[in-house]
Coordinates of N, CA, C and O in Angstrom, one line a residue:
M1 N 77.4 80.2 75.6 CA 78.7 79.7 75.3 C 79.6 79.7 76.6 O 79.4 80.6 77.5
K2 N 80.5 78.8 76.7 CA 81.4 78.7 77.9 C 82.7 79.4 77.5 O 83.2 79.2 76.4
W3 N 83.3 80.1 78.4 CA 84.6 80.8 78.3 C 85.4 80.3 79.4 O 84.9 80.2 80.6
V4 N 86.7 80.2 79.2 CA 87.6 79.7 80.3 C 88.8 80.6 80.3 O 89.4 81.1 79.3
T5 N 89.3 80.9 81.5 CA 90.5 81.7 81.8 C 91.1 81.2 83.1 O 90.5 80.4 83.8
W6 N 92.3 81.7 83.4 CA 92.9 81.3 84.7 C 92.3 82.2 85.8 O 91.8 83.3 85.6
E7 N 92.3 81.6 87.0 CA 91.9 82.3 88.2 C 92.9 83.4 88.5 O 93.8 83.6 87.7
N8 N 92.8 84.1 89.6 CA 93.6 85.3 90.0 C 93.3 86.4 89.0 O 94.2 86.9 88.3
V9 N 92.0 86.7 88.9 CA 91.5 87.7 87.9 C 92.2 89.1 88.2 O 92.2 89.6 89.3
G10 N 92.7 89.7 87.1 CA 93.2 91.0 87.1 C 92.4 91.9 86.2 O 91.3 91.5 85.7
V11 N 92.9 93.1 85.9 CA 92.2 94.1 85.2 C 91.8 93.6 83.8 O 90.7 93.8 83.3
D12 N 92.7 92.9 83.1 CA 92.4 92.5 81.7 C 91.4 91.4 81.7 O 90.4 91.4 80.9
R13 N 91.5 90.4 82.6 CA 90.5 89.3 82.7 C 89.1 89.9 83.0 O 88.1 89.5 82.5
M14 N 89.1 90.8 84.0 CA 87.8 91.4 84.4 C 87.2 92.2 83.2 O 86.0 92.1 82.9
G15 N 88.0 93.0 82.5 CA 87.6 93.7 81.4 C 87.0 92.8 80.3 O 86.0 93.1 79.7
C16 N 87.8 91.7 80.0 CA 87.3 90.8 79.0 C 86.0 90.1 79.3 O 85.1 90.0 78.5
A17 N 85.8 89.7 80.6 CA 84.6 89.1 81.0 C 83.4 90.1 80.8 O 82.3 89.7 80.3
W18 N 83.6 91.3 81.2 CA 82.6 92.4 81.0 C 82.3 92.5 79.5 O 81.1 92.6 79.1
L19 N 83.3 92.6 78.7 CA 83.2 92.8 77.3 C 82.4 91.7 76.6 O 81.5 91.9 75.8
I20 N 82.8 90.5 77.0 CA 82.1 89.3 76.5 C 80.6 89.3 76.8 O 79.7 89.2 76.0
R21 N 80.3 89.5 78.1 CA 78.9 89.5 78.5 C 78.1 90.7 78.0 O 77.0 90.5 77.6
R22 N 78.7 91.8 77.9 CA 78.0 93.0 77.4 C 77.9 93.2 75.9 O 76.9 93.7 75.4
H23 N 79.0 92.8 75.2 CA 79.0 93.0 73.7 C 79.1 91.8 72.8 O 79.0 92.0 71.6
I24 N 79.4 90.7 73.4 CA 79.7 89.5 72.5 C 78.7 88.4 72.8 O 78.1 87.8 71.9
D25 N 78.6 88.0 74.0 CA 77.8 86.8 74.4 C 77.0 87.1 75.7 O 77.6 86.8 76.8
P26 N 75.8 87.6 75.6 CA 75.1 88.0 76.9 C 74.8 86.8 77.8 O 74.6 87.0 79.0
K27 N 74.8 85.6 77.3 CA 74.5 84.4 78.1 C 75.8 83.6 78.5 O 75.7 82.5 78.9
A28 N 76.9 84.3 78.4 CA 78.2 83.7 78.7 C 78.3 83.0 80.0 O 77.8 83.6 81.0
K29 N 79.0 81.9 80.1 CA 79.3 81.2 81.4 C 80.8 81.2 81.5 O 81.5 80.9 80.5
F30 N 81.3 81.5 82.6 CA 82.8 81.6 82.8 C 83.3 80.5 83.7 O 82.7 80.2 84.7
L31 N 84.4 79.9 83.3 CA 85.1 78.9 84.1 C 86.5 79.5 84.4 O 87.2 80.1 83.6
F32 N 86.9 79.4 85.7 CA 88.2 80.0 86.2 C 89.0 78.8 86.7 O 88.6 78.2 87.7
V33 N 90.1 78.5 86.0 CA 90.9 77.3 86.4 C 92.2 77.8 86.9 O 92.6 78.9 86.7
P34 N 92.9 76.9 87.7 CA 94.2 77.3 88.3 C 95.2 77.7 87.2 O 95.2 77.1 86.1
V35 N 96.0 78.7 87.5 CA 97.0 79.2 86.6 C 97.9 78.0 86.1 O 98.3 77.2 87.0
G36 N 98.1 78.0 84.8 CA 99.0 76.9 84.3 C 98.3 75.7 83.9 O 98.9 74.8 83.3
T37 N 97.0 75.6 84.1 CA 96.2 74.4 83.8 C 96.3 74.1 82.3 O 96.1 75.0 81.5
R38 N 96.7 72.9 82.0 CA 96.7 72.4 80.6 C 96.4 71.0 80.6 O 96.9 70.3 81.5
P39 N 95.6 70.4 79.7 CA 94.9 71.2 78.8 C 93.7 71.9 79.4 O 93.3 71.6 80.5
L40 N 93.3 73.0 78.8 CA 92.1 73.7 79.2 C 90.9 72.9 79.0 O 90.8 72.0 78.1
P41 N 89.8 73.1 79.8 CA 88.6 72.3 79.6 C 88.0 72.4 78.2 O 88.0 73.5 77.6
A42 N 87.7 71.3 77.6 CA 87.1 71.2 76.3 C 85.7 71.9 76.3 O 85.0 71.9 77.3
G43 N 85.4 72.4 75.1 CA 84.1 73.0 75.0 C 83.9 74.4 75.5 O 82.8 75.0 75.6
A44 N 85.1 75.0 75.9 CA 85.1 76.4 76.4 C 86.1 77.2 75.6 O 87.2 76.7 75.4
E45 N 85.8 78.4 75.2 CA 86.7 79.3 74.5 C 87.6 79.9 75.5 O 87.2 80.6 76.4
P46 N 88.9 79.7 75.3 CA 89.9 80.3 76.3 C 90.2 81.8 76.0 O 90.1 82.2 74.8
F47 N 90.4 82.5 77.0 CA 90.8 83.9 76.9 C 91.8 84.3 78.0 O 91.8 83.8 79.1
D48 N 92.7 85.3 77.7 CA 93.7 85.8 78.6 C 94.6 84.7 79.2 O 94.9 84.7 80.3
V49 N 94.9 83.7 78.3 CA 95.8 82.6 78.6 C 96.9 82.6 77.5 O 96.5 82.7 76.3
P50 N 98.1 82.6 77.9 CA 99.2 82.6 76.8 C 99.0 81.6 75.7 O 98.6 80.4 76.0
G51 N 99.1 82.0 74.5 CA 99.1 81.1 73.4 C 97.7 80.9 72.7 O 97.6 80.1 71.8
V52 N 96.7 81.6 73.2 CA 95.4 81.4 72.6 C 95.0 82.6 71.8 O 95.7 83.7 71.9
K53 N 94.0 82.5 71.0 CA 93.6 83.6 70.1 C 93.2 84.9 70.9 O 93.7 85.9 70.5
F54 N 92.5 84.7 72.0 CA 92.1 85.9 72.8 C 93.0 86.1 73.9 O 92.7 85.8 75.1
S55 N 94.3 86.5 73.6 CA 95.3 86.7 74.6 C 96.1 88.0 74.2 O 95.7 88.7 73.3
H56 N 97.2 88.1 74.8 CA 98.1 89.3 74.5 C 98.8 89.0 73.2 O 99.4 88.0 72.9
H57 N 98.7 90.0 72.3 CA 99.4 89.9 71.0 C 99.9 91.3 70.6 O 99.3 92.3 70.8
H58 N 101.1 91.4 70.1 CA 101.8 92.6 69.6 C 101.7 93.7 70.6 O 101.5 94.9 70.3
G59 N 102.0 93.4 71.9 CA 102.1 94.4 72.9 C 100.8 94.9 73.4 O 100.7 95.8 74.2
H60 N 99.7 94.2 73.0 CA 98.4 94.6 73.5 C 97.7 93.6 74.4 O 98.0 92.4 74.2
C61 N 96.8 94.0 75.2 CA 96.1 93.1 76.1 C 95.1 92.2 75.4 O 94.8 92.5 74.3
S62 N 94.5 91.3 76.2 CA 93.5 90.4 75.6 C 92.3 91.1 75.2 O 91.6 90.7 74.2
F63 N 91.9 92.2 75.9 CA 90.7 93.0 75.6 C 90.8 93.5 74.2 O 89.9 93.4 73.4
H64 N 92.0 93.9 73.7 CA 92.3 94.3 72.4 C 92.0 93.2 71.4 O 91.4 93.4 70.3
A65 N 92.3 92.0 71.7 CA 92.1 90.8 70.8 C 90.6 90.7 70.5 O 90.2 90.4 69.4
F66 N 89.8 90.8 71.6 CA 88.3 90.7 71.4 C 87.8 91.9 70.5 O 87.0 91.7 69.6
V67 N 88.3 93.1 70.8 CA 87.8 94.3 70.0 C 88.1 94.1 68.6 O 87.3 94.3 67.7
R68 N 89.4 93.6 68.3 CA 89.8 93.4 66.9 C 88.9 92.2 66.2 O 88.4 92.4 65.1
E69 N 88.9 91.1 66.9 CA 88.2 89.9 66.3 C 86.8 90.2 66.0 O 86.2 89.7 65.0
Y70 N 86.1 90.9 67.0 CA 84.7 91.1 66.8 C 84.3 92.4 66.1 O 83.2 92.8 66.1
Q71 N 85.4 93.1 65.7 CA 85.3 94.4 64.9 C 84.4 95.4 65.7 O 83.5 96.0 65.1
L72 N 84.7 95.5 67.0 CA 83.9 96.5 67.8 C 84.6 97.9 67.6 O 85.8 98.0 67.8
T73 N 83.8 98.8 67.2 CA 84.3 100.1 66.7 C 83.9 101.2 67.7 O 84.3 102.4 67.4
D74 N 83.2 101.0 68.7 CA 82.8 102.0 69.7 C 84.1 102.7 70.2 O 85.0 102.0 70.8
P75 N 84.2 104.0 70.1 CA 85.4 104.7 70.6 C 85.6 104.5 72.1 O 86.7 104.5 72.6
I76 N 84.5 104.3 72.9 CA 84.7 104.1 74.3 C 85.4 102.8 74.6 O 86.2 102.6 75.5
L77 N 85.0 101.7 73.8 CA 85.7 100.4 74.0 C 87.2 100.5 73.6 O 88.0 99.9 74.3
M78 N 87.5 101.3 72.6 CA 88.9 101.5 72.3 C 89.6 102.2 73.4 O 90.8 101.9 73.7
R79 N 89.0 103.2 74.1 CA 89.6 103.9 75.2 C 89.8 102.9 76.4 O 90.8 102.9 77.0
I80 N 88.8 102.1 76.6 CA 88.9 101.1 77.7 C 90.1 100.1 77.4 O 90.9 99.8 78.3
A81 N 90.2 99.7 76.1 CA 91.3 98.9 75.7 C 92.7 99.5 76.0 O 93.6 98.9 76.6
R82 N 92.8 100.8 75.8 CA 94.0 101.5 76.1 C 94.3 101.6 77.6 O 95.4 101.4 78.0
I83 N 93.2 101.8 78.3 CA 93.4 101.9 79.8 C 93.8 100.5 80.3 O 94.7 100.4 81.2
I84 N 93.3 99.5 79.8 CA 93.6 98.1 80.3 C 95.1 97.8 79.9 O 95.9 97.3 80.6
D85 N 95.5 98.2 78.7 CA 96.9 98.1 78.2 C 97.8 98.7 79.2 O 98.8 98.2 79.6
E86 N 97.5 100.0 79.6 CA 98.3 100.7 80.5 C 98.4 100.0 81.9 O 99.5 99.9 82.4
G87 N 97.3 99.5 82.4 CA 97.3 98.8 83.7 C 98.1 97.5 83.6 O 98.8 97.2 84.5
T88 N 97.9 96.8 82.5 CA 98.5 95.5 82.3 C 100.0 95.7 82.2 O 100.8 95.0 82.8
N89 N 100.5 96.7 81.4 CA 101.9 96.9 81.2 C 102.6 97.4 82.5 O 103.7 96.9 82.8
R90 N 101.9 98.2 83.3 CA 102.5 98.7 84.6 C 102.6 97.5 85.5 O 103.7 97.4 86.2
S91 N 101.6 96.7 85.5 CA 101.7 95.5 86.4 C 102.9 94.6 86.0 O 103.6 94.1 86.9
Q92 N 103.0 94.4 84.7 CA 104.1 93.5 84.2 C 105.5 94.1 84.5 O 106.4 93.4 84.9
V93 N 105.6 95.5 84.4 CA 106.9 96.1 84.7 C 107.2 96.0 86.2 O 108.3 95.7 86.6
M94 N 106.2 96.2 87.0 CA 106.4 96.1 88.5 C 106.8 94.7 88.9 O 107.7 94.5 89.7
E95 N 106.1 93.7 88.3 CA 106.4 92.3 88.6 C 107.8 92.0 88.2 O 108.6 91.4 89.0
S96 N 108.3 92.5 87.1 CA 109.6 92.2 86.6 C 110.6 92.9 87.6 O 111.7 92.3 87.9
L97 N 110.3 94.1 87.9 CA 111.2 94.9 88.8 C 111.4 94.2 90.2 O 112.5 94.0 90.7
V98 N 110.3 93.8 90.8 CA 110.3 93.1 92.1 C 111.0 91.7 91.9 O 111.9 91.4 92.8
S99 N 110.8 91.0 90.9 CA 111.5 89.7 90.7 C 113.0 89.9 90.6 O 113.7 89.1 91.1
Q100 N 113.4 90.9 89.8 CA 114.8 91.2 89.7 C 115.4 91.6 91.0 O 116.5 91.1 91.3
A101 N 114.8 92.4 91.8 CA 115.3 92.8 93.1 C 115.4 91.5 94.0 O 116.4 91.4 94.8
E102 N 114.4 90.6 93.9 CA 114.5 89.4 94.8 C 115.7 88.6 94.4 O 116.4 88.1 95.3
R103 N 115.9 88.4 93.1 CA 117.1 87.6 92.7 C 118.4 88.3 93.0 O 119.3 87.6 93.5
R104 N 118.5 89.5 92.7 CA 119.8 90.2 92.9 C 120.2 90.4 94.3 O 121.3 90.2 94.7
W105 N 119.2 90.8 95.2 CA 119.5 91.1 96.6 C 119.0 90.1 97.6 O 119.1 90.3 98.8
G106 N 118.4 89.0 97.1 CA 117.9 88.0 98.0 C 116.7 88.4 98.8 O 116.5 87.9 99.9
L107 N 116.0 89.3 98.3 CA 114.8 89.8 99.0 C 113.6 88.9 98.8 O 113.6 88.1 97.8
R108 N 112.7 88.9 99.7 CA 111.4 88.2 99.6 C 110.3 89.1 99.7 O 110.2 89.8 100.8
R109 N 109.5 89.3 98.7 CA 108.4 90.2 98.8 C 107.5 90.1 100.0 O 106.9 91.0 100.5
E110 N 107.3 88.8 100.4 CA 106.4 88.5 101.5 C 106.9 89.2 102.8 O 106.2 89.5 103.7
E111 N 108.3 89.3 102.9 CA 108.9 89.9 104.1 C 108.9 91.4 104.0 O 108.8 92.1 105.0
I112 N 109.1 92.0 102.8 CA 109.2 93.5 102.7 C 107.8 94.1 102.5 O 107.7 95.3 102.9
A113 N 106.8 93.4 102.0 CA 105.5 94.1 101.8 C 104.9 94.7 103.0 O 104.4 95.9 102.9
P114 N 104.9 94.1 104.2 CA 104.3 94.8 105.3 C 105.0 96.0 105.8 O 104.5 96.9 106.4
K115 N 106.3 96.2 105.3 CA 107.1 97.4 105.7 C 107.1 98.4 104.6 O 107.7 99.5 104.7
T116 N 106.3 98.2 103.5 CA 106.3 99.1 102.4 C 105.1 100.0 102.4 O 104.0 99.6 102.8
V117 N 105.3 101.2 102.0 CA 104.3 102.2 102.0 C 104.0 102.5 100.5 O 104.9 102.7 99.7
F118 N 102.7 102.5 100.2 CA 102.3 102.8 98.8 C 101.7 104.2 98.8 O 100.9 104.6 99.6
V119 N 102.2 105.0 97.9 CA 101.7 106.4 97.7 C 101.2 106.5 96.3 O 101.9 106.3 95.3
S120 N 99.9 106.7 96.2 CA 99.3 106.9 94.9 C 99.5 108.3 94.3 O 99.5 109.3 95.1
H121 N 99.6 108.4 93.0 CA 99.7 109.7 92.4 C 98.4 110.5 92.7 O 98.3 111.7 92.7
E122 N 97.3 109.7 92.9 CA 96.0 110.4 93.2 C 96.1 111.2 94.5 O 95.3 112.1 94.7
T123 N 96.9 110.8 95.4 CA 97.1 111.5 96.7 C 97.4 112.9 96.5 O 97.0 113.8 97.2
Y124 N 98.2 113.2 95.4 CA 98.6 114.5 95.2 C 97.9 115.2 94.0 O 98.3 116.3 93.6
T125 N 96.8 114.7 93.6 CA 96.0 115.3 92.5 C 94.6 115.5 92.8 O 93.7 114.9 92.2
P126 N 94.2 116.3 93.9 CA 92.8 116.5 94.2 C 92.0 117.1 93.1 O 90.8 117.0 93.0
A127 N 92.7 117.8 92.1 CA 92.0 118.4 91.0 C 91.3 117.4 90.1 O 90.4 117.7 89.4
R128 N 91.6 116.1 90.3 CA 91.0 115.1 89.5 C 89.6 114.6 90.1 O 89.0 113.7 89.6
G129 N 89.2 115.4 91.1 CA 87.9 115.1 91.6 C 87.9 114.5 93.0 O 86.9 114.3 93.6
G130 N 89.1 114.2 93.5 CA 89.2 113.6 94.9 C 89.7 114.6 95.8 O 90.2 115.7 95.5
S131 N 89.8 114.2 97.1 CA 90.3 115.0 98.1 C 91.6 114.3 98.6 O 91.6 113.2 99.0
A132 N 92.7 115.1 98.5 CA 94.0 114.5 98.9 C 93.9 114.0 100.4 O 94.4 113.0 100.7
S133 N 93.3 114.8 101.2 CA 93.2 114.4 102.6 C 92.4 113.1 102.8 O 92.7 112.3 103.7
A134 N 91.4 112.8 101.9 CA 90.6 111.6 102.1 C 91.4 110.4 101.6 O 91.0 109.3 101.9
E135 N 92.4 110.6 100.8 CA 93.2 109.5 100.2 C 94.4 109.1 101.0 O 95.0 108.1 100.7
V136 N 94.8 109.9 102.0 CA 96.0 109.6 102.8 C 95.7 108.7 103.9 O 94.7 108.7 104.5

């Protein structure tokens, strides 16, 4: 079967593609079309595109839609769904924050990004299996 989603793959789309190939359709073929493409290609099931069955619903990511629709009950898949939810929600919150800052203060992310320092919480948590010095 053919599946279609928008390009610029993020954690939810990657997770969905893995889930489809691993648990739903081992012979899946994927089409990645430019963001905003309408109509979507005929003969392909869309996912992680606003307004389709396999998309975000009730505050959950597209991965959740597949788990529900295909009645996948493996606890590991449910945990993955929660992890993807968390990643997707953080991404949306950060995008909203940056967009608001751009509008309010006339900033441009392309100009400030090279001057920005990212510090991961992992840098300060070597007990999780990593070395803080290796991550700095």
